[in-house]
Amino acid sequence: MRFRPCIDIHNGKVKQIVGGTLQDRGDRAKENFVSEQDAGFYADFYRRDGLTGGHIILLNPASSPYYEATKQQALLALSRYPGGMQLGGGVNEKNAAEFLNAGASHVIVTSYVFKDGRIYYENLEKVMRETGREHLVLDLSCRKKEDGYYIVTDRWQKFTDVRLSREVLDELAGYCDEFLIHAADVEGKAAGIAGELASLLGDWGKIPVTYAGGVGSYTDLKLLRELGKNRLDVTVGSALDLFGGSLSYRKVLELCEN
């Protein structure tokens, strides 16, 4: 289980938020942590520790008055750690090359492919032609309904009709290098992982999958390793001492490596 670092950017600031509270209207979110450091600081920090495969997420839509400030922070982070991190948030076939050329190892795509309740394979193929499968990550972040987990888009605000299953994972794996999956219901709450989701992903385990959401204790990390059959990588955000939380960054690295 690898630790995958994160840099979440909202309104031009590095933040940790409660995922389910993010709103495009008014660019609002419940904040757990707002950093006094810029995104370049965190990219330098991860680069010095040799951590790869983490993600930079732009949490403002392109229509937001804050988007340019958020984008500039993302580009700063990429310039400090070229080839070291992935980038997501509003990525499509028109801007994917810009972010790859700026230093992203992969681009992460969600709402461009999953919208209006379905998978737009034509858009998926467009962006894959632009990036190559080896530089594409699909964000399958999801929220729970009675009959399972459904992919959500638009900064986790909108449900699609696509229920996460082994069949869906099999189908989409042919288009990308990795999956990034936030358990959006528990994201930013540091109150425990989505165990049912972790088990589903661990049972599958055919390409790299990064799980994010709910890790609030060292026990949660051990549980994720167990439920995910040591096939899942993990991101820890709000609970990490780097972002004002109680978990030691160094101890989290140690637990993941061991």
PDB file of C-alpha atoms in Angstrom:
ATOM      1  CA  MET A   1       0.000   0.000   0.000  1.00  0.00           C
ATOM      2  CA  ARG A   2       1.598   3.221  -1.192  1.00  0.00           C
ATOM      3  CA  PHE A   3       0.938   6.619   0.317  1.00  0.00           C
ATOM      4  CA  ARG A   4      -0.203   9.058  -2.363  1.00  0.00           C
ATOM      5  CA  PRO A   5       0.117  12.721  -1.345  1.00  0.00           C
ATOM      6  CA  CYS A   6      -2.440  15.370  -2.245  1.00  0.00           C
ATOM      7  CA  ILE A   7      -2.671  19.098  -2.888  1.00  0.00           C
ATOM      8  CA  ASP A   8      -6.301  20.254  -2.971  1.00  0.00           C
ATOM      9  CA  ILE A   9      -6.743  23.842  -4.183  1.00  0.00           C
ATOM     10  CA  HIS A  10      -9.901  25.917  -3.675  1.00  0.00           C
ATOM     11  CA  ASN A  11     -10.321  29.652  -4.221  1.00  0.00           C
ATOM     12  CA  GLY A  12      -6.596  29.922  -4.882  1.00  0.00           C
ATOM     13  CA  LYS A  13      -5.596  28.345  -1.548  1.00  0.00           C
ATOM     14  CA  VAL A  14      -4.367  24.913  -0.505  1.00  0.00           C
ATOM     15  CA  LYS A  15      -7.167  23.516   1.646  1.00  0.00           C
ATOM     16  CA  GLN A  16      -8.710  20.451   3.170  1.00  0.00           C
ATOM     17  CA  ILE A  17     -12.491  20.513   2.999  1.00  0.00           C
ATOM     18  CA  VAL A  18     -15.456  18.298   3.822  1.00  0.00           C
ATOM     19  CA  GLY A  19     -16.090  16.918   0.344  1.00  0.00           C
ATOM     20  CA  GLY A  20     -19.853  16.686   0.550  1.00  0.00           C
ATOM     21  CA  THR A  21     -20.165  20.404   1.379  1.00  0.00           C
ATOM     22  CA  LEU A  22     -18.484  21.715  -1.780  1.00  0.00           C
ATOM     23  CA  GLN A  23     -20.745  24.032  -3.765  1.00  0.00           C
ATOM     24  CA  ASP A  24     -20.066  25.727  -7.078  1.00  0.00           C
ATOM     25  CA  ARG A  25     -22.574  28.442  -6.317  1.00  0.00           C
ATOM     26  CA  GLY A  26     -20.687  30.998  -4.277  1.00  0.00           C
ATOM     27  CA  ASP A  27     -17.564  28.795  -4.301  1.00  0.00           C
ATOM     28  CA  ARG A  28     -18.352  27.618  -0.782  1.00  0.00           C
ATOM     29  CA  ALA A  29     -17.204  24.625   1.246  1.00  0.00           C
ATOM     30  CA  LYS A  30     -16.833  23.646   4.876  1.00  0.00           C
ATOM     31  CA  GLU A  31     -13.120  24.018   5.555  1.00  0.00           C
ATOM     32  CA  ASN A  32     -11.041  21.793   7.804  1.00  0.00           C
ATOM     33  CA  PHE A  33      -7.770  23.540   7.025  1.00  0.00           C
ATOM     34  CA  VAL A  34      -6.546  26.499   4.985  1.00  0.00           C
ATOM     35  CA  SER A  35      -2.782  26.588   4.503  1.00  0.00           C
ATOM     36  CA  GLU A  36      -0.615  29.673   4.808  1.00  0.00           C
ATOM     37  CA  GLN A  37       1.777  27.976   2.368  1.00  0.00           C
ATOM     38  CA  ASP A  38       1.308  27.891  -1.392  1.00  0.00           C
ATOM     39  CA  ALA A  39       0.984  24.761  -3.520  1.00  0.00           C
ATOM     40  CA  GLY A  40       4.658  24.944  -4.487  1.00  0.00           C
ATOM     41  CA  PHE A  41       5.640  24.427  -0.852  1.00  0.00           C
ATOM     42  CA  TYR A  42       3.817  21.094  -0.716  1.00  0.00           C
ATOM     43  CA  ALA A  43       5.140  19.973  -4.097  1.00  0.00           C
ATOM     44  CA  ASP A  44       8.691  20.675  -2.884  1.00  0.00           C
ATOM     45  CA  PHE A  45       7.961  18.770   0.319  1.00  0.00           C
ATOM     46  CA  TYR A  46       6.717  15.668  -1.503  1.00  0.00           C
ATOM     47  CA  ARG A  47       9.553  15.859  -4.029  1.00  0.00           C
ATOM     48  CA  ARG A  48      12.171  15.853  -1.272  1.00  0.00           C
ATOM     49  CA  ASP A  49      10.593  12.701   0.162  1.00  0.00           C
ATOM     50  CA  GLY A  50      10.494  11.042  -3.252  1.00  0.00           C
ATOM     51  CA  LEU A  51       6.717  10.509  -3.158  1.00  0.00           C
ATOM     52  CA  THR A  52       5.182   9.979  -6.582  1.00  0.00           C
ATOM     53  CA  GLY A  53       1.691   9.401  -7.927  1.00  0.00           C
ATOM     54  CA  GLY A  54      -0.063  11.937  -5.730  1.00  0.00           C
ATOM     55  CA  HIS A  55      -2.687  14.286  -7.056  1.00  0.00           C
ATOM     56  CA  ILE A  56      -3.319  17.999  -7.388  1.00  0.00           C
ATOM     57  CA  ILE A  57      -7.036  18.783  -7.553  1.00  0.00           C
ATOM     58  CA  LEU A  58      -8.550  22.067  -8.745  1.00  0.00           C
ATOM     59  CA  LEU A  59     -11.772  22.395  -6.766  1.00  0.00           C
ATOM     60  CA  ASN A  60     -13.158  25.428  -8.614  1.00  0.00           C
ATOM     61  CA  PRO A  61     -14.962  25.072 -11.949  1.00  0.00           C
ATOM     62  CA  ALA A  62     -13.672  27.016 -14.948  1.00  0.00           C
ATOM     63  CA  SER A  63     -16.650  29.361 -14.597  1.00  0.00           C
ATOM     64  CA  SER A  64     -15.556  30.455 -11.106  1.00  0.00           C
ATOM     65  CA  PRO A  65     -13.941  33.870 -10.575  1.00  0.00           C
ATOM     66  CA  TYR A  66     -11.367  31.988  -8.479  1.00  0.00           C
ATOM     67  CA  TYR A  67     -10.464  29.496 -11.216  1.00  0.00           C
ATOM     68  CA  GLU A  68      -7.426  31.335 -12.575  1.00  0.00           C
ATOM     69  CA  ALA A  69      -5.930  31.748  -9.098  1.00  0.00           C
ATOM     70  CA  THR A  70      -6.528  28.062  -8.416  1.00  0.00           C
ATOM     71  CA  LYS A  71      -5.023  27.077 -11.774  1.00  0.00           C
ATOM     72  CA  GLN A  72      -1.923  29.209 -11.174  1.00  0.00           C
ATOM     73  CA  GLN A  73      -1.339  27.435  -7.871  1.00  0.00           C
ATOM     74  CA  ALA A  74      -1.643  24.086  -9.636  1.00  0.00           C
ATOM     75  CA  LEU A  75       0.830  25.114 -12.326  1.00  0.00           C
ATOM     76  CA  LEU A  76       3.228  26.308  -9.634  1.00  0.00           C
ATOM     77  CA  ALA A  77       3.100  22.900  -7.961  1.00  0.00           C
ATOM     78  CA  LEU A  78       3.705  21.113 -11.273  1.00  0.00           C
ATOM     79  CA  SER A  79       6.699  23.337 -12.008  1.00  0.00           C
ATOM     80  CA  ARG A  80       8.240  22.438  -8.635  1.00  0.00           C
ATOM     81  CA  TYR A  81       7.792  18.694  -9.106  1.00  0.00           C
ATOM     82  CA  PRO A  82       7.654  17.895 -12.828  1.00  0.00           C
ATOM     83  CA  GLY A  83       6.598  14.325 -13.490  1.00  0.00           C
ATOM     84  CA  GLY A  84       5.862  13.708  -9.830  1.00  0.00           C
ATOM     85  CA  MET A  85       2.150  14.392  -9.492  1.00  0.00           C
ATOM     86  CA  GLN A  86      -1.137  13.963 -11.310  1.00  0.00           C
ATOM     87  CA  LEU A  87      -3.628  16.769 -11.936  1.00  0.00           C
ATOM     88  CA  GLY A  88      -7.415  16.793 -11.984  1.00  0.00           C
ATOM     89  CA  GLY A  89     -10.324  19.193 -11.974  1.00  0.00           C
ATOM     90  CA  GLY A  90     -12.072  20.308 -15.148  1.00  0.00           C
ATOM     91  CA  VAL A  91      -9.745  18.333 -17.427  1.00  0.00           C
ATOM     92  CA  ASN A  92     -10.913  17.637 -20.985  1.00  0.00           C
ATOM     93  CA  GLU A  93      -9.328  16.964 -24.373  1.00  0.00           C
ATOM     94  CA  LYS A  94      -8.757  20.685 -24.945  1.00  0.00           C
ATOM     95  CA  ASN A  95      -6.645  21.385 -21.843  1.00  0.00           C
ATOM     96  CA  ALA A  96      -5.162  17.967 -21.012  1.00  0.00           C
ATOM     97  CA  ALA A  97      -2.004  18.568 -23.051  1.00  0.00           C
ATOM     98  CA  GLU A  98      -1.431  21.913 -21.322  1.00  0.00           C
ATOM     99  CA  PHE A  99      -1.247  20.238 -17.919  1.00  0.00           C
ATOM    100  CA  LEU A 100       0.867  17.335 -19.156  1.00  0.00           C
ATOM    101  CA  ASN A 101       3.283  19.774 -20.793  1.00  0.00           C
ATOM    102  CA  ALA A 102       3.381  21.745 -17.533  1.00  0.00           C
ATOM    103  CA  GLY A 103       4.688  18.678 -15.700  1.00  0.00           C
ATOM    104  CA  ALA A 104       1.746  16.469 -14.716  1.00  0.00           C
ATOM    105  CA  SER A 105       2.564  12.755 -14.963  1.00  0.00           C
ATOM    106  CA  HIS A 106      -1.130  12.040 -15.597  1.00  0.00           C
ATOM    107  CA  VAL A 107      -4.335  13.994 -15.917  1.00  0.00           C
ATOM    108  CA  ILE A 108      -7.406  12.939 -13.958  1.00  0.00           C
ATOM    109  CA  VAL A 109     -10.780  13.077 -15.673  1.00  0.00           C
ATOM    110  CA  THR A 110     -14.278  12.763 -14.263  1.00  0.00           C
ATOM    111  CA  SER A 111     -17.079  15.176 -15.212  1.00  0.00           C
ATOM    112  CA  TYR A 112     -16.037  15.345 -18.870  1.00  0.00           C
ATOM    113  CA  VAL A 113     -16.636  11.613 -19.187  1.00  0.00           C
ATOM    114  CA  PHE A 114     -19.390  11.026 -16.615  1.00  0.00           C
ATOM    115  CA  LYS A 115     -22.259  13.461 -17.072  1.00  0.00           C
ATOM    116  CA  ASP A 116     -25.996  13.585 -17.636  1.00  0.00           C
ATOM    117  CA  GLY A 117     -26.203  10.313 -15.762  1.00  0.00           C
ATOM    118  CA  ARG A 118     -24.087   8.221 -18.126  1.00  0.00           C
ATOM    119  CA  ILE A 119     -20.625   7.462 -19.497  1.00  0.00           C
ATOM    120  CA  TYR A 120     -19.731   9.520 -22.577  1.00  0.00           C
ATOM    121  CA  TYR A 121     -17.445   7.092 -24.364  1.00  0.00           C
ATOM    122  CA  GLU A 122     -16.906   9.552 -27.206  1.00  0.00           C
ATOM    123  CA  ASN A 123     -15.417  12.046 -24.738  1.00  0.00           C
ATOM    124  CA  LEU A 124     -13.388   9.325 -23.061  1.00  0.00           C
ATOM    125  CA  GLU A 125     -11.911   8.342 -26.399  1.00  0.00           C
ATOM    126  CA  LYS A 126     -11.197  11.979 -27.290  1.00  0.00           C
ATOM    127  CA  VAL A 127      -9.239  12.642 -24.131  1.00  0.00           C
ATOM    128  CA  MET A 128      -7.441   9.283 -24.300  1.00  0.00           C
ATOM    129  CA  ARG A 129      -6.284  10.076 -27.840  1.00  0.00           C
ATOM    130  CA  GLU A 130      -4.918  13.374 -26.532  1.00  0.00           C
ATOM    131  CA  THR A 131      -3.103  11.953 -23.502  1.00  0.00           C
ATOM    132  CA  GLY A 132      -2.450   8.315 -24.258  1.00  0.00           C
ATOM    133  CA  ARG A 133      -3.819   5.631 -21.947  1.00  0.00           C
ATOM    134  CA  GLU A 134      -0.577   5.705 -19.953  1.00  0.00           C
ATOM    135  CA  HIS A 135      -1.144   9.329 -18.864  1.00  0.00           C
ATOM    136  CA  LEU A 136      -4.849   9.090 -18.028  1.00  0.00           C
ATOM    137  CA  VAL A 137      -6.475   8.501 -14.635  1.00  0.00           C
ATOM    138  CA  LEU A 138     -10.228   8.119 -14.310  1.00  0.00           C
ATOM    139  CA  ASP A 139     -11.788   9.588 -11.194  1.00  0.00           C
ATOM    140  CA  LEU A 140     -14.550   7.222 -10.112  1.00  0.00           C
ATOM    141  CA  SER A 141     -15.332   9.063  -6.885  1.00  0.00           C
ATOM    142  CA  CYS A 142     -18.666   7.918  -5.569  1.00  0.00           C
ATOM    143  CA  ARG A 143     -21.415   8.255  -3.000  1.00  0.00           C
ATOM    144  CA  LYS A 144     -23.636   5.577  -1.504  1.00  0.00           C
ATOM    145  CA  LYS A 145     -27.254   4.806  -2.307  1.00  0.00           C
ATOM    146  CA  GLU A 146     -29.277   1.896  -0.962  1.00  0.00           C
ATOM    147  CA  ASP A 147     -28.108  -0.492  -3.670  1.00  0.00           C
ATOM    148  CA  GLY A 148     -24.454   0.496  -3.899  1.00  0.00           C
ATOM    149  CA  TYR A 149     -21.957   3.213  -4.730  1.00  0.00           C
ATOM    150  CA  TYR A 150     -22.639   5.529  -7.657  1.00  0.00           C
ATOM    151  CA  ILE A 151     -20.104   7.693  -9.487  1.00  0.00           C
ATOM    152  CA  VAL A 152     -20.556  11.398  -8.738  1.00  0.00           C
ATOM    153  CA  THR A 153     -19.348  14.389 -10.746  1.00  0.00           C
ATOM    154  CA  ASP A 154     -19.066  18.187 -10.603  1.00  0.00           C
ATOM    155  CA  ARG A 155     -16.982  18.244  -7.450  1.00  0.00           C
ATOM    156  CA  TRP A 156     -19.028  15.326  -6.014  1.00  0.00           C
ATOM    157  CA  GLN A 157     -22.305  17.238  -6.252  1.00  0.00           C
ATOM    158  CA  LYS A 158     -24.146  15.273  -8.954  1.00  0.00           C
ATOM    159  CA  PHE A 159     -25.019  11.584  -9.029  1.00  0.00           C
ATOM    160  CA  THR A 160     -24.693   9.656 -12.273  1.00  0.00           C
ATOM    161  CA  ASP A 161     -26.611   6.459 -13.024  1.00  0.00           C
ATOM    162  CA  VAL A 162     -23.340   4.504 -13.103  1.00  0.00           C
ATOM    163  CA  ARG A 163     -23.096   2.103 -10.183  1.00  0.00           C
ATOM    164  CA  LEU A 164     -19.568   1.018  -9.327  1.00  0.00           C
ATOM    165  CA  SER A 165     -19.150  -2.703  -9.980  1.00  0.00           C
ATOM    166  CA  ARG A 166     -16.533  -5.194 -11.102  1.00  0.00           C
ATOM    167  CA  GLU A 167     -18.002  -5.003 -14.602  1.00  0.00           C
ATOM    168  CA  VAL A 168     -17.718  -1.205 -14.745  1.00  0.00           C
ATOM    169  CA  LEU A 169     -14.159  -1.347 -13.427  1.00  0.00           C
ATOM    170  CA  ASP A 170     -13.247  -3.994 -16.009  1.00  0.00           C
ATOM    171  CA  GLU A 171     -14.738  -1.934 -18.815  1.00  0.00           C
ATOM    172  CA  LEU A 172     -13.116   1.368 -17.884  1.00  0.00           C
ATOM    173  CA  ALA A 173      -9.696  -0.098 -17.065  1.00  0.00           C
ATOM    174  CA  GLY A 174      -9.032  -0.448 -20.773  1.00  0.00           C
ATOM    175  CA  TYR A 175      -9.030   3.329 -21.166  1.00  0.00           C
ATOM    176  CA  CYS A 176      -6.728   4.445 -18.344  1.00  0.00           C
ATOM    177  CA  ASP A 177      -3.590   3.779 -16.343  1.00  0.00           C
ATOM    178  CA  GLU A 178      -5.143   4.130 -12.868  1.00  0.00           C
ATOM    179  CA  PHE A 179      -8.317   4.920 -10.951  1.00  0.00           C
ATOM    180  CA  LEU A 180      -8.682   7.587  -8.269  1.00  0.00           C
ATOM    181  CA  ILE A 181     -11.684   6.988  -6.014  1.00  0.00           C
ATOM    182  CA  HIS A 182     -12.820   9.342  -3.280  1.00  0.00           C
ATOM    183  CA  ALA A 183     -15.470   7.977  -0.943  1.00  0.00           C
ATOM    184  CA  ALA A 184     -17.225  11.344  -1.069  1.00  0.00           C
ATOM    185  CA  ASP A 185     -19.655  10.657   1.786  1.00  0.00           C
ATOM    186  CA  VAL A 186     -16.795  10.367   4.273  1.00  0.00           C
ATOM    187  CA  GLU A 187     -14.264  12.632   2.521  1.00  0.00           C
ATOM    188  CA  GLY A 188     -12.814  15.228   4.895  1.00  0.00           C
ATOM    189  CA  LYS A 189     -14.547  13.841   7.995  1.00  0.00           C
ATOM    190  CA  ALA A 190     -11.648  11.701   9.318  1.00  0.00           C
ATOM    191  CA  ALA A 191     -14.264   9.470  10.935  1.00  0.00           C
ATOM    192  CA  GLY A 192     -13.543   6.114   9.316  1.00  0.00           C
ATOM    193  CA  ILE A 193     -13.187   4.644   5.855  1.00  0.00           C
ATOM    194  CA  ALA A 194     -15.964   3.328   3.589  1.00  0.00           C
ATOM    195  CA  GLY A 195     -15.274  -0.342   4.280  1.00  0.00           C
ATOM    196  CA  GLU A 196     -17.738  -1.774   1.771  1.00  0.00           C
ATOM    197  CA  LEU A 197     -16.183   0.307  -1.002  1.00  0.00           C
ATOM    198  CA  ALA A 198     -12.643  -0.644   0.041  1.00  0.00           C
ATOM    199  CA  SER A 199     -13.597  -4.331  -0.087  1.00  0.00           C
ATOM    200  CA  LEU A 200     -15.103  -3.984  -3.569  1.00  0.00           C
ATOM    201  CA  LEU A 201     -11.973  -2.281  -4.878  1.00  0.00           C
ATOM    202  CA  GLY A 202      -9.598  -4.680  -3.153  1.00  0.00           C
ATOM    203  CA  ASP A 203     -11.431  -7.706  -4.520  1.00  0.00           C
ATOM    204  CA  TRP A 204     -11.000  -6.278  -8.025  1.00  0.00           C
ATOM    205  CA  GLY A 205      -7.425  -4.942  -7.993  1.00  0.00           C
ATOM    206  CA  LYS A 206      -6.443  -5.220 -11.677  1.00  0.00           C
ATOM    207  CA  ILE A 207      -4.815  -1.778 -12.173  1.00  0.00           C
ATOM    208  CA  PRO A 208      -3.572   0.727  -9.572  1.00  0.00           C
ATOM    209  CA  VAL A 209      -6.355   2.255  -7.476  1.00  0.00           C
ATOM    210  CA  THR A 210      -5.934   5.142  -5.050  1.00  0.00           C
ATOM    211  CA  TYR A 211      -8.537   5.279  -2.285  1.00  0.00           C
ATOM    212  CA  ALA A 212      -9.294   8.550  -0.490  1.00  0.00           C
ATOM    213  CA  GLY A 213     -11.811   9.379   2.189  1.00  0.00           C
ATOM    214  CA  GLY A 214     -12.368   9.027   5.911  1.00  0.00           C
ATOM    215  CA  VAL A 215      -8.951   7.947   7.172  1.00  0.00           C
ATOM    216  CA  GLY A 216      -8.800   9.373  10.694  1.00  0.00           C
ATOM    217  CA  SER A 217      -6.613   6.940  12.631  1.00  0.00           C
ATOM    218  CA  TYR A 218      -3.752   4.515  12.222  1.00  0.00           C
ATOM    219  CA  THR A 219      -6.304   1.738  12.738  1.00  0.00           C
ATOM    220  CA  ASP A 220      -8.156   2.998   9.656  1.00  0.00           C
ATOM    221  CA  LEU A 221      -4.983   2.548   7.616  1.00  0.00           C
ATOM    222  CA  LYS A 222      -4.567  -1.016   8.852  1.00  0.00           C
ATOM    223  CA  LEU A 223      -8.230  -1.736   8.101  1.00  0.00           C
ATOM    224  CA  LEU A 224      -7.864  -0.328   4.603  1.00  0.00           C
ATOM    225  CA  ARG A 225      -4.853  -2.557   3.996  1.00  0.00           C
ATOM    226  CA  GLU A 226      -6.865  -5.571   5.193  1.00  0.00           C
ATOM    227  CA  LEU A 227     -10.122  -4.836   3.342  1.00  0.00           C
ATOM    228  CA  GLY A 228      -8.252  -3.734   0.230  1.00  0.00           C
ATOM    229  CA  LYS A 229      -6.090  -6.879   0.323  1.00  0.00           C
ATOM    230  CA  ASN A 230      -3.010  -4.661   0.170  1.00  0.00           C
ATOM    231  CA  ARG A 231      -3.947  -3.743  -3.413  1.00  0.00           C
ATOM    232  CA  LEU A 232      -5.073  -0.163  -2.730  1.00  0.00           C
ATOM    233  CA  ASP A 233      -2.965   2.939  -2.394  1.00  0.00           C
ATOM    234  CA  VAL A 234      -4.181   5.649  -0.031  1.00  0.00           C
ATOM    235  CA  THR A 235      -4.451   9.390   0.306  1.00  0.00           C
ATOM    236  CA  VAL A 236      -4.802  10.991   3.731  1.00  0.00           C
ATOM    237  CA  GLY A 237      -5.875  14.620   3.878  1.00  0.00           C
ATOM    238  CA  SER A 238      -7.587  16.348   6.794  1.00  0.00           C
ATOM    239  CA  ALA A 239      -6.345  13.869   9.406  1.00  0.00           C
ATOM    240  CA  LEU A 240      -2.674  14.451   8.531  1.00  0.00           C
ATOM    241  CA  ASP A 241      -0.573  16.765  10.690  1.00  0.00           C
ATOM    242  CA  LEU A 242       0.569  18.530   7.491  1.00  0.00           C
ATOM    243  CA  PHE A 243      -3.004  19.820   7.269  1.00  0.00           C
ATOM    244  CA  GLY A 244      -3.719  20.419  10.950  1.00  0.00           C
ATOM    245  CA  GLY A 245      -4.749  16.848  11.805  1.00  0.00           C
ATOM    246  CA  SER A 246      -3.552  14.451  14.471  1.00  0.00           C
ATOM    247  CA  LEU A 247      -1.854  11.755  12.380  1.00  0.00           C
ATOM    248  CA  SER A 248       1.904  11.968  12.004  1.00  0.00           C
ATOM    249  CA  TYR A 249       2.897  12.237   8.355  1.00  0.00           C
ATOM    250  CA  ARG A 250       6.072  10.242   9.074  1.00  0.00           C
ATOM    251  CA  LYS A 251       4.214   7.482  10.880  1.00  0.00           C
ATOM    252  CA  VAL A 252       1.633   7.246   8.080  1.00  0.00           C
ATOM    253  CA  LEU A 253       4.477   6.816   5.572  1.00  0.00           C
ATOM    254  CA  GLU A 254       6.007   4.125   7.746  1.00  0.00           C
ATOM    255  CA  LEU A 255       2.739   2.217   8.098  1.00  0.00           C
ATOM    256  CA  CYS A 256       2.094   2.345   4.373  1.00  0.00           C
ATOM    257  CA  GLU A 257       5.600   1.212   3.467  1.00  0.00           C
ATOM    258  CA  ASN A 258       5.571  -1.643   5.957  1.00  0.00           C
TER     259      ASN A 258
END
